[in-house]
XYZ file of C-alpha atoms in Angstrom:
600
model
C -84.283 -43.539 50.417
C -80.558 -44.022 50.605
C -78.632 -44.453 53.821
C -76.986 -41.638 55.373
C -74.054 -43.643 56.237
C -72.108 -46.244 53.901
C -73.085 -49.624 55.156
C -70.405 -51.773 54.779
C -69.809 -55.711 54.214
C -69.523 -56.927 57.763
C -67.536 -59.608 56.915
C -64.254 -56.910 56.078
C -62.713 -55.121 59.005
C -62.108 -51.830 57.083
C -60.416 -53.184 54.008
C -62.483 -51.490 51.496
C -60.264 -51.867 48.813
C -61.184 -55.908 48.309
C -64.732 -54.359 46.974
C -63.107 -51.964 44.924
C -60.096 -53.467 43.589
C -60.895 -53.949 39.594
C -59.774 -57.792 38.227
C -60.271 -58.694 34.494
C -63.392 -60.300 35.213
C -66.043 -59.556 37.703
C -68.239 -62.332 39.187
C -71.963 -62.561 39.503
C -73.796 -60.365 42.214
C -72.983 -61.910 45.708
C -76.511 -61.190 47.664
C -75.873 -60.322 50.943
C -79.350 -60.251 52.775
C -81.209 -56.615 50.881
C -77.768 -55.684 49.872
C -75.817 -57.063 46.285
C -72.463 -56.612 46.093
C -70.383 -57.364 42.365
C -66.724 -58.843 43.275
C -63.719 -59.022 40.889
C -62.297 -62.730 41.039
C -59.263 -61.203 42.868
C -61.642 -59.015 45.086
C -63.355 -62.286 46.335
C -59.998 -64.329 46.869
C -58.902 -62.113 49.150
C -62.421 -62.179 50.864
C -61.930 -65.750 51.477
C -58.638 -64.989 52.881
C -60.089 -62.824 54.850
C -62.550 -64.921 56.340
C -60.199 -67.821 56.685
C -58.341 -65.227 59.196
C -61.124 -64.571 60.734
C -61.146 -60.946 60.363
C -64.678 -59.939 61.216
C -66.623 -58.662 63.117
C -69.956 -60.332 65.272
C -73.090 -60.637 63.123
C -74.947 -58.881 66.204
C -72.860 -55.932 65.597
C -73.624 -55.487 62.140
C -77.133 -55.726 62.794
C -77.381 -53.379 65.765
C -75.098 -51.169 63.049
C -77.970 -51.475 60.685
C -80.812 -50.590 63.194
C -78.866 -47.786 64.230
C -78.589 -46.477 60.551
C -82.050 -46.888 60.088
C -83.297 -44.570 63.276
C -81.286 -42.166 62.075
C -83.058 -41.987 58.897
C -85.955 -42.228 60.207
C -85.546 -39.172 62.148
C -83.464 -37.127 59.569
C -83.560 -35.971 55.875
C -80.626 -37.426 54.595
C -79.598 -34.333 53.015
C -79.188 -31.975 55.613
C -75.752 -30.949 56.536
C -74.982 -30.558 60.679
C -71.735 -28.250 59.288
C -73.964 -25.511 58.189
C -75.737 -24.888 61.325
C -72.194 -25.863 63.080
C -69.783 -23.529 61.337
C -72.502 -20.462 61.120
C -71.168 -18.423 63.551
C -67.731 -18.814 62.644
C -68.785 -18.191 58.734
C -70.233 -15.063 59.893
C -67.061 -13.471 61.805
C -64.404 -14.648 58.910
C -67.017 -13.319 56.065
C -67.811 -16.768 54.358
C -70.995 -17.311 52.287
C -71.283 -20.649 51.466
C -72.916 -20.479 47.518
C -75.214 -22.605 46.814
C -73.387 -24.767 43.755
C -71.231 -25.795 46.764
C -73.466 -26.989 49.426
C -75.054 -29.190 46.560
C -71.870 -30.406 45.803
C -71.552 -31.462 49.582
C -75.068 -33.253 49.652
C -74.666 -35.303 46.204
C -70.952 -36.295 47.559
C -71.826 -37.559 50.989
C -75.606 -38.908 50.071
C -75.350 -39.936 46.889
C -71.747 -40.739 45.762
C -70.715 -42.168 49.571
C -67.565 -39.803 49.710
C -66.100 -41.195 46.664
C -66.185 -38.254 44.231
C -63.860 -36.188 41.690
C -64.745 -32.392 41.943
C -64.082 -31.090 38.980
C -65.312 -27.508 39.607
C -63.948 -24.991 37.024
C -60.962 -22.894 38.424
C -62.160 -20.554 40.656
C -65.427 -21.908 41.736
C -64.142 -23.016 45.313
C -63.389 -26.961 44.929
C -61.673 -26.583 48.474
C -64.269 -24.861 50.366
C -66.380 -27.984 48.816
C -63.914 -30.271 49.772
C -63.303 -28.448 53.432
C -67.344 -28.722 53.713
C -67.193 -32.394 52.946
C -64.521 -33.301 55.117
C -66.207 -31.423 58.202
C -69.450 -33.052 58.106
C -68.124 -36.845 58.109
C -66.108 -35.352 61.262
C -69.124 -34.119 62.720
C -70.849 -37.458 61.811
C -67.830 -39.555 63.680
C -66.928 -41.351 60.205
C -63.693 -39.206 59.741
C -61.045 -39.206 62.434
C -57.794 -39.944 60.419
C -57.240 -37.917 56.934
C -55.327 -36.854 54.995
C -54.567 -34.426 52.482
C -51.875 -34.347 49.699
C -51.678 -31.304 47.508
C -48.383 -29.781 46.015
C -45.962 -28.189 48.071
C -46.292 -24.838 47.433
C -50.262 -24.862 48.664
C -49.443 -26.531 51.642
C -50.322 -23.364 53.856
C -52.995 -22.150 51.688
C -54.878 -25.445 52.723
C -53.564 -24.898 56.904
C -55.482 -21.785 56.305
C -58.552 -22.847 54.746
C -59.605 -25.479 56.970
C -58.270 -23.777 60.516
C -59.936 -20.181 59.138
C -63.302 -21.958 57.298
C -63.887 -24.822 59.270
C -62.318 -24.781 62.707
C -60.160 -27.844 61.780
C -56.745 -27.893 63.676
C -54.276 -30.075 60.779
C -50.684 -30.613 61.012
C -48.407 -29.895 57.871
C -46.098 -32.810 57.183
C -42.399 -31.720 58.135
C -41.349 -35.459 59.395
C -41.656 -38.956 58.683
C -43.158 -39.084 62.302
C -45.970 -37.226 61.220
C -47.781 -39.932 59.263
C -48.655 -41.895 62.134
C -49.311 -39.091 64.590
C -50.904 -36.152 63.206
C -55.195 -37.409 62.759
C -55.480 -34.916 59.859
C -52.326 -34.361 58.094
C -51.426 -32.028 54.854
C -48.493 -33.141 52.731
C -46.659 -32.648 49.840
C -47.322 -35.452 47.384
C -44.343 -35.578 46.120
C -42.764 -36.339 49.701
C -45.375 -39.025 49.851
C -44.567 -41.013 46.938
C -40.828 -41.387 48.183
C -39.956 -44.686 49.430
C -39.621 -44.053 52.522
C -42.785 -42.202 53.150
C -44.859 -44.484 50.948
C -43.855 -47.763 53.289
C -44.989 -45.840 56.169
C -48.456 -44.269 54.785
C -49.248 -47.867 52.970
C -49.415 -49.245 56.658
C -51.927 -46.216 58.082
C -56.112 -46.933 57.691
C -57.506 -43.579 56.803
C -60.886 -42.411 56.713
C -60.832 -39.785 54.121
C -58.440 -38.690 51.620
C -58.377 -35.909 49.449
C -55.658 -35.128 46.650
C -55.764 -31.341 45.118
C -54.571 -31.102 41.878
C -55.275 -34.746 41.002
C -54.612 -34.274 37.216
C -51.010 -35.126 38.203
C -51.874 -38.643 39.178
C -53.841 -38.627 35.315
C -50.447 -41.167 34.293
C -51.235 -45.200 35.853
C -46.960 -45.737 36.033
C -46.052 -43.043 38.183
C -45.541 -43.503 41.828
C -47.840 -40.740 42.878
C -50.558 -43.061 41.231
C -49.624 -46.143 42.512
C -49.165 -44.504 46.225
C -52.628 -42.861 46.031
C -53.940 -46.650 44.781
C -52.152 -48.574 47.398
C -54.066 -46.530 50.100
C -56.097 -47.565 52.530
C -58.938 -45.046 52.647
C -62.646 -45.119 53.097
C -63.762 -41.866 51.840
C -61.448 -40.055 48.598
C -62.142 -36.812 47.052
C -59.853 -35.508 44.315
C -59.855 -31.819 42.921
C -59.195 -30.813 39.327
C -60.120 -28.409 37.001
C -58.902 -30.512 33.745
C -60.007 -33.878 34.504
C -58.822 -34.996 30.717
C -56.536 -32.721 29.712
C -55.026 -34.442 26.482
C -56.259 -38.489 26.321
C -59.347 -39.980 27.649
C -57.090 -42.362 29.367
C -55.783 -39.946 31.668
C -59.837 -39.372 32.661
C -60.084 -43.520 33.030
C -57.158 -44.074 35.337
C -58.509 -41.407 37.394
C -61.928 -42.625 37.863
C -60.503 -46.182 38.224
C -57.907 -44.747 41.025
C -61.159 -43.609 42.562
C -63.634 -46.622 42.098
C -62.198 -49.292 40.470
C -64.465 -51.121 38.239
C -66.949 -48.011 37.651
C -65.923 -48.105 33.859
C -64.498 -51.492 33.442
C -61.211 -52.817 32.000
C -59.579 -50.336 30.035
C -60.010 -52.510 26.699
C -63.816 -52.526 27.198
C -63.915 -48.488 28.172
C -61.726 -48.069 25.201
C -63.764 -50.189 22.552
C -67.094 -48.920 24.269
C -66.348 -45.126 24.480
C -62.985 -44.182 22.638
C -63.472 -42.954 19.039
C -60.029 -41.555 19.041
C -57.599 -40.787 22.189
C -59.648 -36.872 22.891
C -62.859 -37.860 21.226
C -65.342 -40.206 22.745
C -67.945 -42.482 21.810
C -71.906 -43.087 23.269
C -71.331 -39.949 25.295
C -74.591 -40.158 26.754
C -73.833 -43.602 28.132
C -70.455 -42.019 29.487
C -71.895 -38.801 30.991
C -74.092 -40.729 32.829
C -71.395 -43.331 34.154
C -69.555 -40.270 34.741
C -72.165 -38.494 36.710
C -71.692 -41.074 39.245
C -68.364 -40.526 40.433
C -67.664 -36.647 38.768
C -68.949 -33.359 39.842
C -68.468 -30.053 37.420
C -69.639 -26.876 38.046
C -69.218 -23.913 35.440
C -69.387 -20.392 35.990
C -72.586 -18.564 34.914
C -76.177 -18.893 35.539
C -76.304 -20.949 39.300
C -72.778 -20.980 40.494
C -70.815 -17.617 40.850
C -70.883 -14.080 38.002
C -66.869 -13.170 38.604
C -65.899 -9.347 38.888
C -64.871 -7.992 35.345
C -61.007 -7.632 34.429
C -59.911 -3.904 33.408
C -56.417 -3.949 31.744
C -54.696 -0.756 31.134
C -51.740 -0.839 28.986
C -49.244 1.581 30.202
C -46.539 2.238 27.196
C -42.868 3.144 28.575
C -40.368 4.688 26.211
C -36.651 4.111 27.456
C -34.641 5.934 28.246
C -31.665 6.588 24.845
C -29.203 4.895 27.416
C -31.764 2.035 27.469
C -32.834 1.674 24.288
C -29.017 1.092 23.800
C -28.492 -1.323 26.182
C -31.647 -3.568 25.039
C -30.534 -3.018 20.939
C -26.893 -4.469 22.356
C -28.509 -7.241 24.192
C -31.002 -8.285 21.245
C -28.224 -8.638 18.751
C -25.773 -10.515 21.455
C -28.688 -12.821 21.710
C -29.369 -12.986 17.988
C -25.471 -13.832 16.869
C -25.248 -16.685 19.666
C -29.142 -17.973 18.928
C -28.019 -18.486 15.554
C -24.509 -19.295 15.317
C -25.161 -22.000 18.340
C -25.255 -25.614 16.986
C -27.801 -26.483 19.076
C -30.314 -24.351 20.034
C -31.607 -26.213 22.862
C -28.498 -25.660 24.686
C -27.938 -21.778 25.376
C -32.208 -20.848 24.606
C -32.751 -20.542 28.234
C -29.832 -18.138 29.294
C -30.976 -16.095 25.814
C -34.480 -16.383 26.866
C -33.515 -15.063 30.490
C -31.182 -12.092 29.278
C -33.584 -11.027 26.700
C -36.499 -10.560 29.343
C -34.545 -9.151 31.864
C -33.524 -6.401 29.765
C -36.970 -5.384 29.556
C -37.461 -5.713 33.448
C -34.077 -3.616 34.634
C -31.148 -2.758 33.506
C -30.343 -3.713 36.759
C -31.499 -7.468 36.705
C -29.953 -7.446 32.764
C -26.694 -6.189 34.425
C -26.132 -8.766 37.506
C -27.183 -11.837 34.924
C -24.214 -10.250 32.433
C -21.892 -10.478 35.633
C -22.850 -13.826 36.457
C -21.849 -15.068 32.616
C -18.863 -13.593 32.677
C -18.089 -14.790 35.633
C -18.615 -18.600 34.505
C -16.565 -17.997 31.768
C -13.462 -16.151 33.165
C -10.777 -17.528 31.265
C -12.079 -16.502 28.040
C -14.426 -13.298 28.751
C -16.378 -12.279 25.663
C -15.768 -8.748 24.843
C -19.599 -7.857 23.819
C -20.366 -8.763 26.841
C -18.132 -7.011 28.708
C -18.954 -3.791 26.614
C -22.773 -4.637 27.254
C -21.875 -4.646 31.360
C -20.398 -0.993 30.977
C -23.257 0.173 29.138
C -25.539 -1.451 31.871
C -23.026 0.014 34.576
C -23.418 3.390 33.538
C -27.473 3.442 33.513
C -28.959 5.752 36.182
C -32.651 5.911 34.898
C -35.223 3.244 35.104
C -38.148 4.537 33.052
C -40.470 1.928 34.160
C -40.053 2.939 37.572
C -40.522 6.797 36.985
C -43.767 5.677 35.095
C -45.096 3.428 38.088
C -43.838 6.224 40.384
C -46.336 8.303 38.662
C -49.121 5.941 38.036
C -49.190 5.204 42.109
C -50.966 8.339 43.000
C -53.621 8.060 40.917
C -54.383 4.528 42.257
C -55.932 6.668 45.842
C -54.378 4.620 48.439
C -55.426 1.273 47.078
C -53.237 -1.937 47.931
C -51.311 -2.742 44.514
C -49.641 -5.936 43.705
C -46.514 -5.184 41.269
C -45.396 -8.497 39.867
C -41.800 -8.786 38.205
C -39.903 -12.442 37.773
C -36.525 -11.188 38.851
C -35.357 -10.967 42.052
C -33.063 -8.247 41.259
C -35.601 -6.295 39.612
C -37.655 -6.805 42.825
C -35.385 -4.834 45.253
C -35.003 -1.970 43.158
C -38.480 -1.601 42.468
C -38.883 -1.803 46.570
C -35.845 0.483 46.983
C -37.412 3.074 44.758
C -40.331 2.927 46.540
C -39.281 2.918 50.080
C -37.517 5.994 48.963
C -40.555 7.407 47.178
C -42.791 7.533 50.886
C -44.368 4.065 50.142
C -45.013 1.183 52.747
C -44.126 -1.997 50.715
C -43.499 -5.570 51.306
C -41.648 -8.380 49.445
C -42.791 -11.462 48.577
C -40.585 -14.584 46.901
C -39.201 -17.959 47.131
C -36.519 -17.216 49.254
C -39.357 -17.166 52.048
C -40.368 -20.107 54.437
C -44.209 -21.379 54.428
C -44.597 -18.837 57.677
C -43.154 -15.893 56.620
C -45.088 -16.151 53.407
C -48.257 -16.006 55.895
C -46.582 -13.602 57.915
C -46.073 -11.127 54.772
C -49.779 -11.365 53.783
C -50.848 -10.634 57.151
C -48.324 -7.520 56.881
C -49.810 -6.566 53.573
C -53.324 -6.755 54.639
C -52.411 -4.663 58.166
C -49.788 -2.117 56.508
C -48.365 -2.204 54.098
C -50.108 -0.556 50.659
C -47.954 -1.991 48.506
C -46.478 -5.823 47.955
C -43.676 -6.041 44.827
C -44.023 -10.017 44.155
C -41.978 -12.273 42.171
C -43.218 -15.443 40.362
C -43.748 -17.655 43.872
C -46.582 -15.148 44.300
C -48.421 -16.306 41.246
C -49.236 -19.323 43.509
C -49.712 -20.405 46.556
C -51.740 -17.677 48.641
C -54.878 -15.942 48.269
C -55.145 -11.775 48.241
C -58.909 -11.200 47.652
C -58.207 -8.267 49.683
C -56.706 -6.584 46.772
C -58.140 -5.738 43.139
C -54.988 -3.647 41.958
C -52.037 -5.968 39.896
C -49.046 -4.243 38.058
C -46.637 -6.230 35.871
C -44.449 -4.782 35.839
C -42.752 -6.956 33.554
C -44.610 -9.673 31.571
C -44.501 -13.114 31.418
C -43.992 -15.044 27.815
C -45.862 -17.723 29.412
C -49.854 -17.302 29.490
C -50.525 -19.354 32.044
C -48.037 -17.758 34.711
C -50.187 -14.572 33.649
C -53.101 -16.263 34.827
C -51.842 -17.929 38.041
C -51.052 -13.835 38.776
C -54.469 -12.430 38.345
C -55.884 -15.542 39.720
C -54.837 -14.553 43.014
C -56.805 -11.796 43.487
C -60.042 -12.461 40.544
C -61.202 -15.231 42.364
C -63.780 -16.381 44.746
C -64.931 -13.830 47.326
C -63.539 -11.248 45.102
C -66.103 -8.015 45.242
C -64.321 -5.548 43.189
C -63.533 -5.664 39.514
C -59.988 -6.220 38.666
C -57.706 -3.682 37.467
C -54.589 -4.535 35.602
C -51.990 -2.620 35.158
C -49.787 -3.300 32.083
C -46.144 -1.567 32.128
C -44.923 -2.495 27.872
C -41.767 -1.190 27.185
C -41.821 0.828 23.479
C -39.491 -1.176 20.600
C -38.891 -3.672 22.728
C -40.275 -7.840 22.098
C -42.647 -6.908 24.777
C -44.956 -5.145 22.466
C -45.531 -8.542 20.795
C -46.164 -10.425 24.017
C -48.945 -7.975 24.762
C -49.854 -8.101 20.933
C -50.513 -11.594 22.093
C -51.792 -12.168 25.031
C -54.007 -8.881 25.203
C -55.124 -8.210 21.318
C -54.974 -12.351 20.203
C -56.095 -13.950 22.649
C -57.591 -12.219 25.000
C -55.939 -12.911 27.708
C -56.988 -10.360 30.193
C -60.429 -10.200 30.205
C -61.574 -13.794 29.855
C -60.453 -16.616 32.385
C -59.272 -19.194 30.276
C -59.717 -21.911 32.779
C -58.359 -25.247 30.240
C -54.978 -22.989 29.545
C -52.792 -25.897 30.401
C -54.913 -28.192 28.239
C -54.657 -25.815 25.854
C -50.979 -25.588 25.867
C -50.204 -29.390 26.098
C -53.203 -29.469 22.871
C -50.640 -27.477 20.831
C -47.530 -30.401 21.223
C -44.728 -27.757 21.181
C -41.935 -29.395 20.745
C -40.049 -26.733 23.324
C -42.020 -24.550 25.922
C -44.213 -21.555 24.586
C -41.431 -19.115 26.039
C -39.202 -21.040 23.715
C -41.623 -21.474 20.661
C -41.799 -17.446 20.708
C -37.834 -16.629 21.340
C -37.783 -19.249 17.790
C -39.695 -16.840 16.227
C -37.657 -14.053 17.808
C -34.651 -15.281 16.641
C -35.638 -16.040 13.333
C -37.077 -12.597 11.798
C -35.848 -9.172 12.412
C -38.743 -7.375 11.141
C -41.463 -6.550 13.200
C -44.156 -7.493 10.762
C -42.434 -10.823 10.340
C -42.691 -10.950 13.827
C -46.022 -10.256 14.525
C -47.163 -12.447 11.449
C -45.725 -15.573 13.479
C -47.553 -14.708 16.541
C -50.995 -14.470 14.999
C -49.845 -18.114 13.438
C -49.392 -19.017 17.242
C -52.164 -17.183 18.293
C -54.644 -18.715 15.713
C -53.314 -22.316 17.142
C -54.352 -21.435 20.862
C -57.400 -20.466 19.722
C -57.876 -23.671 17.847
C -56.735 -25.507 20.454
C -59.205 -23.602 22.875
C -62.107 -23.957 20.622
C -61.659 -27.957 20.361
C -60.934 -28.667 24.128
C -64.341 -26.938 24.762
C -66.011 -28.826 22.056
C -64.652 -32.067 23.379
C -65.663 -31.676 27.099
C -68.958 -30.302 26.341
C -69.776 -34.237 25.538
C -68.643 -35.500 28.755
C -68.625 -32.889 31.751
């Protein structure tokens, strides 16, 4: 039977890293009474140092450690979790039901992996309830006083949330460089962390756990977010992902060897052992089961979680005559400078933005007009200016009559209408407000708190919440099963980062999805594509941004389909080019699937 808690060398005063740090050549087993311990050459110099210092602790100690250990197995199944029975109560007023994929998640990490573990759940499945689980029971168990936690920026509250809601765990959120030292379980940015100035300070602080969300980002050995997470000093490290190798088995190496160093050797040996080419490996039995060690996966289906379905119902706007003229002036403006420009690359984005907008609002497409002719005010061009009258003189939105009249039928239910444009945003809240409806707004002009404070007034009051992108991420609305785009994104993947906050986890109703696609307009080839090709709606493509980095654009999709736009006129052209890049993502899907069926 395996010890409940990590016994440790008792020679090392916390130092972990000696054992783990991975030299070119690894000694012979050291015994150590019952216990054998394998050193890297560089590991066991600096043990020696060490000991020369006399950093250790009193042999009585250790073995009044070890009797200790051993009572406590003897009077408890190591398996058995004292958060369960802890957070019951408080699971049962905030309406959490632990599923079952997760709690075995929890054993296998703390019994059998010793808090060292990747969870590589697929999206959706609840890595950070796992994680929060984890993290509770080596607090209840005394082994985790100082942690911390270093996830992107934007899902800095969503974590503050999680673990004060789920698991009655009071954390600071980093605002200072006095933080580091004072808060005992911190959340941070990690791209604050890797700065110089942070990084001195956090190199010099013991911790007992660490846990990095989104670890894929650390997947590259020379960046400083990787060398900050490996110059920790940590006991206990869980990282989350849902695309541990996203496009090179590398990227999978130098995160299991950021984890436990030495678990797959030196990268010359993993590479000649298991590396047929950079996405396809070899002996894949021999590396699942090195793997299994270190990585946890759980897929949806049979054992973890059945998801609500996804309902989509396209809603087709004709403009407006006035409209339809101002988005035929804007296309051909955007046309003439696309391909009279000598380079591309230079003016695609403002093209890319104008052309979208003018299938948002006329009112977004007129204040980005203003704004270029404002840059340029020496030298206005006169289509332009023509193409701000025509926008000027608009009084209709159509898409705004049609969700005026969509609304009723919804019976009350919250909605989530989703737009990119800011401008496009306050309209749709103005003609609401006016309309009779409660709404709220929610963007990136709003601090970490008011975000929070806007859910909590869209879960009170409000029925409905008119969202820009910084909604796509960030916060959780199980609450709600209603989403309008209003406008839709070229990109795929901010598609699903909208849905994905409200078809996810704890999630009892199906999904309904409300599709506004403008008539005539490049829209009906984005939901050509995403909707008809793909398959975008109904299916949770969780390996999307695997997929996308499989296909090596040379530009960003939103670019690779305003090419296309650019280039043909005709909309069979057009749609023949799309089922070219639709066919690829397929590919691309099909292939990634195939790949990490043989290792995860």
């Amino acid at each position: 039977m395996e010890s409940l808690f990590p016994i440790t060398v008792p020679l090392l005063m916390g130092n972990h890293r000696a054992l783990q740090d991975p030299g070119p050549e690894f000694t012979d087993p050291l015994p150590l009474g019952k216990f054998s311990v394998q050193f890297s050459r560089h590991a066991l110099r600096h043990l020696v140092q060490e000991i020369r210092q006399r950093r250790f602790d009193d042999w009585q100690w250790f073995l009044l450690a070890l009797q200790a250990d051993e009572i406590h197995l003897a009077q408890r199944r190591p398996s058995q979790l004292l958060a369960l029975d802890h957070l019951a109560e408080r699971w049962k007023q905030v309406g959490v039901i632990p599923y079952p994929h997760q709690i075995k998640t929890a054993e296998r990490v703390i019994n059998e992996m010793r808090g060292q573990a990747i969870l590589a759940d697929e999206v959706g499945l609840g890595k950070t309830i796992e994680a929060g689980l984890i993290l509770k029971e080596y607090m209840l168990r005394g082994l985790v006083r100082k942690a911390l936690i270093l996830t992107p920026a934007s899902l800095l509250w969503q974590w503050y949330t999680e673990l004060y809601e789920k698991f009655d765990i009071a954390a600071g959120i980093q605002r200072s460089k006095w933080d580091w030292e004072y808060s005992d379980v911190l959340i941070a940015s990690l791209d604050t962390a890797k700065r110089d100035e942070h990084a001195q300070i956090i190199g010099n602080i013991q911790y007992d756990m660490v846990i990095i969300d989104e670890a894929h980002k650390l997947k590259n050995s020379s960046t400083a977010a990787f060398k900050l997470v490996d110059s920790l000093q940590k006991k206990f490290c869980l990282m989350l992902t849902a695309t541990p190798v996203q496009n090179d088995l590398k990227e999978l190496y130098n995160l299991i060897s950021l984890l436990k160093p030495g678990q797959l050797g030196s990268y010359r040996s993993f590479r000649s052992k298991f590396v047929k080419d950079k996405r396809t490996p070899k002996n894949p039995e021999e590396l699942r089961k090195l793997l299994s060690q270190v990585l946890i996966r759980n897929k949806r289906g049979a054992g973890t979680v059945q998801f609500t379905k996804r309902i989509v119902h396209p809603v087709v706007v004709k403009l407006s005559p006035p409209e339809q003229e101002l988005y035929d002036g804007i296309s051909a403006f955007v046309k003439d400078v696309g391909r009279s420009a000598s380079s591309l690359s230079s003016v695609i984005l403002p093209l890319i933005t104008l052309q979208r907008e003018v299938c948002s609002s006329f009112f977004a497409a007129g204040v980005t007009i203003q704004k270029m002719l404002e840059r340029n005010m020496a030298q206005p061009s006169p289509a332009l200016l023509a193409l701000l009258e025509k926008a000027a003189y608009i009084r209709q939105n159509s898409k705004c009559d049609v969700l005026e009249q969509l609304l009723p039928s919804l019976q009350g239910e919250k909605v989530i209408i989703f737009t990119e444009y800011r401008a496009t945003q306050d309209y749709i809240r103005y003609r609401l407000e006016r309309a009779g409806y409660t709404t709220v707004g929610f963007d990136g002009r709003l601090s970490r708190g008011k975000k929070e404070w806007i859910k909590q007034q869209f879960f009170r009051d409000a029925q409905i919440m008119v969202s820009t992108e910084s909604g796509g991420e960030g916060l959780n609305f199980q609450f709600c099963h209603i989403i309008v785009n209003f406008d839709l994104p070229w990109n795929p993947m901010r598609l699903e980062q909208r849905i994905g906050r409200v078809h996810r986890l704890g999630q009892t109703e199906d999904v309904h999805i409300y599709n506004l696609v403008t008539e005539n307009t490049i829209e009906e080839h984005i939901m050509y594509l995403l909707h008809k090709k793909i398959n975008m709606f109904e299916e949770i493509i969780g390996e999307l941004d695997a997929i996308l980095l499989h296909l090596n654009l040379e530009k960003s999709f939103e670019s690779e389909i305003m090419k296309i736009f650019l280039q043909y006129d005709e909309k069979d052209m057009i749609k023949t080019q799309l089922d070219e890049l639709g066919d690829k993502i397929l590919k691309g899907k099909q292939q990634i699937r195939e790949s990490r069926i043989d290792l995860l």
